[in-house]
PDB file of C-alpha atoms in Angstrom:
ATOM      1  CA  MET D   1    -161.660 142.204 114.940  1.00 51.00           C
ATOM      2  CA  GLY D   2    -161.938 143.518 111.402  1.00 63.00           C
ATOM      3  CA  TYR D   3    -162.084 141.459 108.251  1.00 66.00           C
ATOM      4  CA  SER D   4    -160.262 142.051 104.996  1.00 73.00           C
ATOM      5  CA  PHE D   5    -162.246 142.248 101.760  1.00 68.00           C
ATOM      6  CA  ASN D   6    -161.157 138.766 100.710  1.00 71.00           C
ATOM      7  CA  GLU D   7    -162.135 137.376 104.107  1.00 67.00           C
ATOM      8  CA  LEU D   8    -165.580 138.966 103.864  1.00 71.00           C
ATOM      9  CA  VAL D   9    -166.099 137.514 100.387  1.00 69.00           C
ATOM     10  CA  ALA D  10    -165.043 134.078 101.609  1.00 74.00           C
ATOM     11  CA  LEU D  11    -167.389 134.377 104.600  1.00 74.00           C
ATOM     12  CA  ILE D  12    -170.353 135.380 102.431  1.00 77.00           C
ATOM     13  CA  CYS D  13    -169.717 132.511 100.033  1.00 80.00           C
ATOM     14  CA  THR D  14    -169.364 129.918 102.799  1.00 80.00           C
ATOM     15  CA  SER D  15    -172.270 127.474 102.978  1.00 79.00           C
ATOM     16  CA  LYS D  16    -173.745 126.043 106.175  1.00 75.00           C
ATOM     17  CA  ASP D  17    -172.947 122.578 104.821  1.00 81.00           C
ATOM     18  CA  SER D  18    -169.831 122.427 102.650  1.00 86.00           C
ATOM     19  CA  ARG D  19    -171.229 119.453 100.713  1.00 90.00           C
ATOM     20  CA  VAL D  20    -173.766 121.651  98.920  1.00 90.00           C
ATOM     21  CA  HIS D  21    -171.423 124.568  98.221  1.00 89.00           C
ATOM     22  CA  ASP D  22    -170.731 123.581  94.613  1.00 90.00           C
ATOM     23  CA  TRP D  23    -174.321 122.733  93.740  1.00 93.00           C
ATOM     24  CA  PHE D  24    -175.789 124.680  90.825  1.00 94.00           C
ATOM     25  CA  PHE D  25    -176.849 128.227  91.803  1.00 94.00           C
ATOM     26  CA  ILE D  26    -175.643 127.874  95.417  1.00 92.00           C
ATOM     27  CA  SER D  27    -171.943 128.773  95.566  1.00 90.00           C
ATOM     28  CA  SER D  28    -172.199 132.581  95.471  1.00 91.00           C
ATOM     29  CA  PRO D  29    -174.881 135.182  96.364  1.00 93.00           C
ATOM     30  CA  LEU D  30    -173.941 136.891  93.117  1.00 94.00           C
ATOM     31  CA  LYS D  31    -175.933 134.274  91.181  1.00 95.00           C
ATOM     32  CA  PRO D  32    -179.372 134.905  92.718  1.00 96.00           C
ATOM     33  CA  THR D  33    -178.640 138.647  92.748  1.00 96.00           C
ATOM     34  CA  ILE D  34    -177.978 138.714  88.994  1.00 97.00           C
ATOM     35  CA  LEU D  35    -181.019 136.525  88.321  1.00 98.00           C
ATOM     36  CA  ILE D  36    -183.358 138.754  90.352  1.00 97.00           C
ATOM     37  CA  LEU D  37    -182.033 141.976  88.808  1.00 98.00           C
ATOM     38  CA  ALA D  38    -182.367 140.526  85.299  1.00 98.00           C
ATOM     39  CA  TYR D  39    -185.881 139.300  86.102  1.00 98.00           C
ATOM     40  CA  MET D  40    -186.978 142.719  87.367  1.00 97.00           C
ATOM     41  CA  LEU D  41    -185.476 144.472  84.349  1.00 98.00           C
ATOM     42  CA  ILE D  42    -187.217 142.114  81.912  1.00 97.00           C
ATOM     43  CA  ALA D  43    -190.528 142.204  83.800  1.00 97.00           C
ATOM     44  CA  VAL D  44    -190.713 145.977  84.142  1.00 95.00           C
ATOM     45  CA  ARG D  45    -188.832 147.352  81.127  1.00 95.00           C
ATOM     46  CA  ILE D  46    -187.433 145.054  78.458  1.00 97.00           C
ATOM     47  CA  GLY D  47    -190.335 142.614  78.118  1.00 96.00           C
ATOM     48  CA  PRO D  48    -193.201 145.117  77.802  1.00 96.00           C
ATOM     49  CA  SER D  49    -191.064 147.273  75.492  1.00 96.00           C
ATOM     50  CA  LEU D  50    -190.350 144.377  73.100  1.00 96.00           C
ATOM     51  CA  MET D  51    -194.034 143.413  73.001  1.00 96.00           C
ATOM     52  CA  LYS D  52    -195.324 146.970  72.637  1.00 94.00           C
ATOM     53  CA  ASN D  53    -195.848 146.817  68.857  1.00 94.00           C
ATOM     54  CA  ARG D  54    -196.437 143.078  68.632  1.00 95.00           C
ATOM     55  CA  ALA D  55    -199.642 141.088  68.800  1.00 96.00           C
ATOM     56  CA  PRO D  56    -200.111 139.007  71.971  1.00 96.00           C
ATOM     57  CA  TYR D  57    -199.257 135.325  71.697  1.00 95.00           C
ATOM     58  CA  ASN D  58    -201.883 132.641  72.178  1.00 94.00           C
ATOM     59  CA  LEU D  59    -200.322 130.446  74.853  1.00 92.00           C
ATOM     60  CA  LYS D  60    -203.413 128.575  75.993  1.00 89.00           C
ATOM     61  CA  SER D  61    -201.990 125.117  75.247  1.00 91.00           C
ATOM     62  CA  THR D  62    -198.582 126.042  76.635  1.00 92.00           C
ATOM     63  CA  LEU D  63    -200.137 127.307  79.858  1.00 90.00           C
ATOM     64  CA  ARG D  64    -202.162 124.132  80.295  1.00 88.00           C
ATOM     65  CA  VAL D  65    -199.004 122.016  80.016  1.00 91.00           C
ATOM     66  CA  TYR D  66    -197.131 124.386  82.326  1.00 91.00           C
ATOM     67  CA  ASN D  67    -199.871 124.289  84.970  1.00 87.00           C
ATOM     68  CA  ILE D  68    -200.048 120.493  84.856  1.00 88.00           C
ATOM     69  CA  PHE D  69    -196.267 120.351  85.277  1.00 90.00           C
ATOM     70  CA  GLN D  70    -196.479 122.691  88.269  1.00 88.00           C
ATOM     71  CA  MET D  71    -199.254 120.634  89.847  1.00 87.00           C
ATOM     72  CA  ILE D  72    -197.203 117.432  89.557  1.00 88.00           C
ATOM     73  CA  TYR D  73    -193.942 119.085  90.654  1.00 89.00           C
ATOM     74  CA  ASN D  74    -195.453 120.764  93.720  1.00 87.00           C
ATOM     75  CA  SER D  75    -197.459 117.688  94.686  1.00 88.00           C
ATOM     76  CA  TYR D  76    -194.219 115.696  94.716  1.00 88.00           C
ATOM     77  CA  LEU D  77    -192.406 118.363  96.735  1.00 87.00           C
ATOM     78  CA  PHE D  78    -195.217 118.517  99.273  1.00 86.00           C
ATOM     79  CA  ILE D  79    -195.269 114.747  99.770  1.00 85.00           C
ATOM     80  CA  VAL D  80    -191.508 114.191 100.126  1.00 84.00           C
ATOM     81  CA  ILE D  81    -190.854 117.280 102.256  1.00 81.00           C
ATOM     82  CA  TRP D  82    -193.858 116.770 104.521  1.00 78.00           C
ATOM     83  CA  ASN D  83    -192.984 113.107 105.058  1.00 77.00           C
ATOM     84  CA  GLU D  84    -189.439 114.031 106.055  1.00 74.00           C
ATOM     85  CA  THR D  85    -190.432 117.000 108.226  1.00 69.00           C
ATOM     86  CA  GLN D  86    -191.087 116.076 111.847  1.00 64.00           C
ATOM     87  CA  ALA D  87    -192.258 119.384 113.273  1.00 56.00           C
ATOM     88  CA  ILE D  88    -194.401 117.977 116.094  1.00 52.00           C
ATOM     89  CA  ARG D  89    -191.678 115.574 117.213  1.00 58.00           C
ATOM     90  CA  SER D  90    -189.063 118.338 117.121  1.00 56.00           C
ATOM     91  CA  LEU D  91    -191.140 120.473 119.494  1.00 52.00           C
ATOM     92  CA  MET D  92    -190.939 117.674 122.058  1.00 55.00           C
ATOM     93  CA  ASN D  93    -187.138 117.768 122.015  1.00 57.00           C
ATOM     94  CA  ASP D  94    -185.239 120.162 124.269  1.00 53.00           C
ATOM     95  CA  ASP D  95    -183.373 121.706 121.358  1.00 54.00           C
ATOM     96  CA  CYS D  96    -186.325 121.534 118.928  1.00 54.00           C
ATOM     97  CA  LYS D  97    -184.150 119.635 116.462  1.00 60.00           C
ATOM     98  CA  ILE D  98    -184.272 116.209 114.874  1.00 60.00           C
ATOM     99  CA  LYS D  99    -181.014 114.282 114.642  1.00 68.00           C
ATOM    100  CA  ARG D 100    -180.422 112.894 111.158  1.00 70.00           C
ATOM    101  CA  SER D 101    -177.625 110.897 109.600  1.00 74.00           C
ATOM    102  CA  ASP D 102    -175.294 112.708 107.210  1.00 78.00           C
ATOM    103  CA  GLU D 103    -176.818 110.827 104.296  1.00 81.00           C
ATOM    104  CA  LEU D 104    -180.384 111.772 105.256  1.00 80.00           C
ATOM    105  CA  THR D 105    -179.390 115.388 105.861  1.00 81.00           C
ATOM    106  CA  LEU D 106    -177.891 115.549 102.373  1.00 86.00           C
ATOM    107  CA  GLN D 107    -181.107 114.067 100.990  1.00 85.00           C
ATOM    108  CA  CYS D 108    -183.089 116.828 102.716  1.00 85.00           C
ATOM    109  CA  PHE D 109    -180.770 119.393 101.162  1.00 88.00           C
ATOM    110  CA  GLY D 110    -181.665 117.826  97.825  1.00 89.00           C
ATOM    111  CA  TYR D 111    -185.356 118.481  98.446  1.00 89.00           C
ATOM    112  CA  GLY D 112    -184.517 122.071  99.358  1.00 89.00           C
ATOM    113  CA  TRP D 113    -182.492 122.499  96.169  1.00 93.00           C
ATOM    114  CA  TRP D 114    -185.362 121.213  94.014  1.00 92.00           C
ATOM    115  CA  TYR D 115    -187.636 123.649  95.843  1.00 92.00           C
ATOM    116  CA  ILE D 116    -185.359 126.549  94.883  1.00 94.00           C
ATOM    117  CA  MET D 117    -185.289 125.359  91.273  1.00 96.00           C
ATOM    118  CA  ASN D 118    -189.081 125.394  91.290  1.00 93.00           C
ATOM    119  CA  LYS D 119    -189.053 129.014  92.455  1.00 94.00           C
ATOM    120  CA  ILE D 120    -186.844 129.816  89.452  1.00 96.00           C
ATOM    121  CA  VAL D 121    -189.219 128.001  87.103  1.00 96.00           C
ATOM    122  CA  ASP D 122    -192.023 130.118  88.592  1.00 94.00           C
ATOM    123  CA  LEU D 123    -190.497 133.166  86.891  1.00 96.00           C
ATOM    124  CA  LEU D 124    -192.067 131.842  83.694  1.00 96.00           C
ATOM    125  CA  ASP D 125    -195.370 133.131  85.081  1.00 92.00           C
ATOM    126  CA  THR D 126    -194.191 136.662  84.358  1.00 96.00           C
ATOM    127  CA  MET D 127    -192.727 135.762  80.963  1.00 97.00           C
ATOM    128  CA  PHE D 128    -196.082 134.327  79.896  1.00 95.00           C
ATOM    129  CA  MET D 129    -197.842 137.509  81.033  1.00 94.00           C
ATOM    130  CA  ILE D 130    -195.442 139.587  78.945  1.00 97.00           C
ATOM    131  CA  LEU D 131    -195.921 137.438  75.829  1.00 97.00           C
ATOM    132  CA  ARG D 132    -199.703 137.608  76.259  1.00 95.00           C
ATOM    133  CA  LYS D 133    -199.496 141.390  76.863  1.00 96.00           C
ATOM    134  CA  LYS D 134    -201.156 141.062  80.267  1.00 93.00           C
ATOM    135  CA  ASN D 135    -198.984 143.826  81.684  1.00 92.00           C
ATOM    136  CA  HIS D 136    -201.661 144.905  84.154  1.00 91.00           C
ATOM    137  CA  GLN D 137    -201.058 141.608  85.971  1.00 90.00           C
ATOM    138  CA  ILE D 138    -197.367 142.382  86.503  1.00 93.00           C
ATOM    139  CA  THR D 139    -197.953 144.322  89.710  1.00 93.00           C
ATOM    140  CA  PHE D 140    -195.534 145.213  92.488  1.00 94.00           C
ATOM    141  CA  LEU D 141    -196.967 142.345  94.538  1.00 92.00           C
ATOM    142  CA  HIS D 142    -196.369 139.914  91.662  1.00 92.00           C
ATOM    143  CA  VAL D 143    -192.727 140.923  91.142  1.00 95.00           C
ATOM    144  CA  TYR D 144    -192.061 141.088  94.889  1.00 94.00           C
ATOM    145  CA  HIS D 145    -193.567 137.637  95.394  1.00 91.00           C
ATOM    146  CA  HIS D 146    -191.368 135.883  92.829  1.00 93.00           C
ATOM    147  CA  SER D 147    -188.221 137.786  93.816  1.00 96.00           C
ATOM    148  CA  ALA D 148    -188.694 137.256  97.551  1.00 94.00           C
ATOM    149  CA  MET D 149    -189.334 133.531  97.183  1.00 91.00           C
ATOM    150  CA  ILE D 150    -185.985 132.997  95.453  1.00 95.00           C
ATOM    151  CA  VAL D 151    -183.998 135.256  97.795  1.00 94.00           C
ATOM    152  CA  ILE D 152    -185.447 133.842 101.034  1.00 92.00           C
ATOM    153  CA  SER D 153    -185.274 130.222  99.863  1.00 92.00           C
ATOM    154  CA  TRP D 154    -181.673 130.601  98.718  1.00 94.00           C
ATOM    155  CA  PHE D 155    -180.600 132.393 101.904  1.00 92.00           C
ATOM    156  CA  ALA D 156    -182.181 129.770 104.169  1.00 90.00           C
ATOM    157  CA  PHE D 157    -180.705 126.901 102.139  1.00 90.00           C
ATOM    158  CA  LYS D 158    -177.150 128.250 102.058  1.00 91.00           C
ATOM    159  CA  TYR D 159    -176.759 129.827 105.485  1.00 89.00           C
ATOM    160  CA  MET D 160    -179.246 128.089 107.795  1.00 84.00           C
ATOM    161  CA  GLY D 161    -179.248 124.490 106.592  1.00 80.00           C
ATOM    162  CA  VAL D 162    -181.928 121.852 107.203  1.00 71.00           C
ATOM    163  CA  THR D 163    -184.496 122.686 109.901  1.00 71.00           C
ATOM    164  CA  GLU D 164    -188.014 121.512 110.655  1.00 65.00           C
ATOM    165  CA  GLU D 165    -189.311 125.074 110.373  1.00 68.00           C
ATOM    166  CA  HIS D 166    -188.051 125.383 106.808  1.00 72.00           C
ATOM    167  CA  GLY D 167    -189.535 121.998 105.948  1.00 75.00           C
ATOM    168  CA  VAL D 168    -192.991 123.012 107.169  1.00 72.00           C
ATOM    169  CA  VAL D 169    -192.868 126.313 105.258  1.00 77.00           C
ATOM    170  CA  MET D 170    -191.713 124.618 102.041  1.00 79.00           C
ATOM    171  CA  ALA D 171    -194.322 121.869 102.286  1.00 77.00           C
ATOM    172  CA  LEU D 172    -197.191 124.289 102.918  1.00 75.00           C
ATOM    173  CA  ASN D 173    -195.956 126.618 100.180  1.00 79.00           C
ATOM    174  CA  ALA D 174    -195.814 123.716  97.718  1.00 81.00           C
ATOM    175  CA  ALA D 175    -199.367 122.736  98.676  1.00 77.00           C
ATOM    176  CA  VAL D 176    -200.702 126.266  98.159  1.00 76.00           C
ATOM    177  CA  HIS D 177    -198.717 126.590  94.932  1.00 68.00           C
ATOM    178  CA  LYS D 178    -200.344 123.423  93.636  1.00 68.00           C
ATOM    179  CA  LEU D 179    -203.698 125.058  94.361  1.00 72.00           C
ATOM    180  CA  THR D 180    -202.723 128.179  92.416  1.00 71.00           C
ATOM    181  CA  SER D 181    -201.803 126.017  89.423  1.00 65.00           C
ATOM    182  CA  SER D 182    -205.238 124.413  89.600  1.00 62.00           C
ATOM    183  CA  VAL D 183    -206.976 127.778  89.909  1.00 61.00           C
ATOM    184  CA  ARG D 184    -205.257 128.979  86.745  1.00 62.00           C
ATOM    185  CA  ASN D 185    -207.236 126.486  84.689  1.00 56.00           C
ATOM    186  CA  ASP D 186    -209.994 128.218  82.769  1.00 50.00           C
ATOM    187  CA  LYS D 187    -212.917 126.549  84.465  1.00 48.00           C
ATOM    188  CA  TYR D 188    -211.699 127.515  87.935  1.00 44.00           C
ATOM    189  CA  CYS D 189    -210.993 131.088  86.909  1.00 51.00           C
ATOM    190  CA  ASN D 190    -214.397 131.399  85.255  1.00 52.00           C
ATOM    191  CA  VAL D 191    -216.172 130.223  88.385  1.00 46.00           C
ATOM    192  CA  ALA D 192    -214.184 132.627  90.544  1.00 47.00           C
ATOM    193  CA  HIS D 193    -214.914 135.464  88.145  1.00 50.00           C
ATOM    194  CA  GLU D 194    -218.643 134.777  88.163  1.00 50.00           C
ATOM    195  CA  MET D 195    -218.619 134.857  91.955  1.00 49.00           C
ATOM    196  CA  GLY D 196    -216.761 138.172  91.923  1.00 51.00           C
ATOM    197  CA  MET D 197    -213.921 136.605  93.926  1.00 50.00           C
ATOM    198  CA  LYS D 198    -211.120 136.264  91.367  1.00 54.00           C
ATOM    199  CA  LYS D 199    -209.080 139.225  92.606  1.00 58.00           C
ATOM    200  CA  LEU D 200    -209.669 138.342  96.245  1.00 53.00           C
ATOM    201  CA  LEU D 201    -208.661 134.724  95.662  1.00 55.00           C
ATOM    202  CA  ARG D 202    -205.503 135.733  93.819  1.00 57.00           C
ATOM    203  CA  LYS D 203    -204.503 138.075  96.649  1.00 54.00           C
ATOM    204  CA  PHE D 204    -205.166 135.368  99.239  1.00 54.00           C
ATOM    205  CA  LEU D 205    -203.045 132.832  97.358  1.00 54.00           C
ATOM    206  CA  TYR D 206    -200.181 135.301  96.994  1.00 53.00           C
ATOM    207  CA  MET D 207    -200.299 135.893 100.750  1.00 51.00           C
ATOM    208  CA  GLY D 208    -200.177 132.150 101.279  1.00 50.00           C
ATOM    209  CA  THR D 209    -197.144 131.649  99.061  1.00 51.00           C
ATOM    210  CA  THR D 210    -195.068 134.698 100.015  1.00 52.00           C
ATOM    211  CA  PRO D 211    -193.229 134.667 103.353  1.00 48.00           C
ATOM    212  CA  ASN D 212    -193.649 137.731 105.547  1.00 42.00           C
ATOM    213  CA  TRP D 213    -190.693 137.018 107.830  1.00 36.00           C
TER     214      TRP D 213
END
């Protein structure tokens, strides 16, 4: 049976759980689409063009504060999501699912929403690179990583709901992301550089924080 255009739009905008439909950034796929397109345009064209004839900004203090914020934020996400995720117990159930009350399910959705917000905040990584004129760091892998994290996280949140699999992925991603924030500190980067492992470490961390499914 075919669908009319309005029916297709309504279907696409329908959330797995109607209680989260009106949450910020969740109601329509148009929102993440516009954000990702704007991000790519700024990262690849607008940003480097605006900074072309300008001196790079010294953001050392800003980056330190930002990295500390990310460490605290991701540590919190890891703790609350991991504590709520019961992956081992779910595998022992016939349907591989944990039964939760409506209130607890909504609370888990809240953790997922904060996770998505953190992926949006992560876009500042690229903005800082642009302002510091570190354009060589804005690679395809970098842009793909940040874009994919938002798209996949949003899609899973809106259309698939709360699952143990998503909880494990989010918790592990938050843990690895905390590590990347630590590595960005000067002393860690200097050590990695002296060992000739900085590029390898960065690639490994990107692989650990970008889903391949």
